[in-house]
Coordinates of C-alpha atoms in Angstrom, one line a residue:
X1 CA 1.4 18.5 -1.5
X2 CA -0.5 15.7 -0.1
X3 CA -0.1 11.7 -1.1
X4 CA -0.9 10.2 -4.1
X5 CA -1.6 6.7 -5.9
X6 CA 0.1 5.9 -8.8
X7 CA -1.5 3.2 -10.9
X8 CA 0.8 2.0 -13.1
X9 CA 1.4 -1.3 -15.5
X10 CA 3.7 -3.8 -14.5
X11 CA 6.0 -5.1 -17.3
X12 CA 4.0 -8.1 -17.5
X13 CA 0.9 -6.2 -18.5
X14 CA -1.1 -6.6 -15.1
X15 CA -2.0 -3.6 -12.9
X16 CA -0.3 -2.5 -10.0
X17 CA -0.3 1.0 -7.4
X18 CA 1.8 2.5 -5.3
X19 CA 1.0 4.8 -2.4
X20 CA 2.7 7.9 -3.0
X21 CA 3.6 10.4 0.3
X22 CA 3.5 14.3 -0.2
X23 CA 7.6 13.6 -0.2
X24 CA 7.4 11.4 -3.1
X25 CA 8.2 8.3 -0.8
X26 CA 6.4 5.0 -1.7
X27 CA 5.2 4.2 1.2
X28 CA 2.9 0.8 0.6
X29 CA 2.9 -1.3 -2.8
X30 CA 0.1 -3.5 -4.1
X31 CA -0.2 -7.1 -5.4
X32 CA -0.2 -7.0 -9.5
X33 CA -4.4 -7.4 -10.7
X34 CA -5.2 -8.7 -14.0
X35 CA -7.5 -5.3 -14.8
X36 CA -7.4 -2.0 -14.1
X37 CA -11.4 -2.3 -12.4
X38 CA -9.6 -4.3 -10.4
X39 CA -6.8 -2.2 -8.8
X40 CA -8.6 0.7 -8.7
X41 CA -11.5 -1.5 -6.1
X42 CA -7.4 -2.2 -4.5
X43 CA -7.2 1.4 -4.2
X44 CA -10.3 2.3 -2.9
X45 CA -10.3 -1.0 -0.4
X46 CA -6.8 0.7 1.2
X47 CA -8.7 4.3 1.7
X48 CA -11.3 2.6 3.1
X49 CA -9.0 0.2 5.3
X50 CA -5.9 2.6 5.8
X51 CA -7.7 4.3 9.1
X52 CA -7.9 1.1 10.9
X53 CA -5.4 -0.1 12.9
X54 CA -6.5 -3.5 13.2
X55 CA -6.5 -3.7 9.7
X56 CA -2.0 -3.7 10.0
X57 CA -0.4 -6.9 9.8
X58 CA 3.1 -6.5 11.4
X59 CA 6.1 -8.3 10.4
X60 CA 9.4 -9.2 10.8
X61 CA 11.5 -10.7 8.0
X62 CA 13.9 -13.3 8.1
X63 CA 16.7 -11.0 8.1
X64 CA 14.9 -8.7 11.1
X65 CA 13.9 -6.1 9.0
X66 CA 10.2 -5.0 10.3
X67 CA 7.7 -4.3 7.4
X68 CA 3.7 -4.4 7.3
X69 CA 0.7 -5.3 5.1
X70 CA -2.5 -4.0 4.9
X71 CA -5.2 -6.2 4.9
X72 CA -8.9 -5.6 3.6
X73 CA -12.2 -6.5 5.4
X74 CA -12.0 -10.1 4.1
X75 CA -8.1 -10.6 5.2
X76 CA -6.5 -10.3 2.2
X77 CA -3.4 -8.6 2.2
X78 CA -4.3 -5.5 -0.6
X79 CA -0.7 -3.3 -0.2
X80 CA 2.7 -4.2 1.3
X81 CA 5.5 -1.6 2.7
X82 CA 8.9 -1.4 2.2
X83 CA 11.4 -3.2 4.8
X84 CA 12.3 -0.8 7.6
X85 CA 15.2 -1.3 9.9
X86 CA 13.5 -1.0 13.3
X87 CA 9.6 -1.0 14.5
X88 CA 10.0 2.6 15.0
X89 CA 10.6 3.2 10.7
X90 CA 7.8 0.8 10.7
X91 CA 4.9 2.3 12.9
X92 CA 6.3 5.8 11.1
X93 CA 5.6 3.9 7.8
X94 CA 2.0 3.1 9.1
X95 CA 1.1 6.4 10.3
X96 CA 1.9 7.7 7.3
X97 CA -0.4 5.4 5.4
X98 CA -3.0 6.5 7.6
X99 CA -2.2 10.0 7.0
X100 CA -2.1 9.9 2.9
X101 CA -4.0 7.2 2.1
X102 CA -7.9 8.3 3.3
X103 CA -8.1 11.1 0.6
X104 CA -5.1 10.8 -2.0
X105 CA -5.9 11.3 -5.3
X106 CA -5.1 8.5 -8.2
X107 CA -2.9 9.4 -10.8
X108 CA -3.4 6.8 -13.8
X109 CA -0.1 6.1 -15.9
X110 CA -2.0 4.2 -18.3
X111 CA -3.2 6.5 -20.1

């Protein structure tokens, strides 16, 4: 089974997807959009942008957890990983984005 994005509603009504990998892991989380147009152009700007490392922002959080965010052509950060314990979880994380994002399919929970 390969990875999959989940667009789902958020309980506030806006839009939201998850990066799904072929285990079922979420592996990066998006911002909430007002519209569904909207987070599916999210969606297709991370297929486009998942390939490219440059396009990674790696972090560390206050607490030294490592996570990442993956920005778009313009900078904006369009998904967000979970926290990992070391850089190794992390760059893992990001390979796999690379891996399941390019051609995953969208499953819509909207409708």
């Amino acid at each position: 089974m390969a990875g999959k994005f989940e667009l789902d509603k958020a309980s506030n009504g806006q839009f939201i997807f998850r990066l799904k990998a072929a285990n079922g892991q979420v592996i990066l989380g998006s911002e909430q959009y007002t519209t569904k147009e909207a987070c599916k152009n999210g969606i297709e700007s991370v297929q486009n942008n998942a390939a490219k490392d440059e396009r990674y922002q790696r972090k560390e959080a206050k607490d030294g957890r490592h996570y990442f965010n993956l920005l778009a052509g313009n900078h904006q950060v369009i998904g967000t990983s979970q926290m990992y314990k070391d850089t190794g979880g992390m760059e893992n994380g990001i390979d796999s984005v690379k891996t399941n994002a390019p051609g995953a399919a969208v499953d819509d929970l909207t409708d």
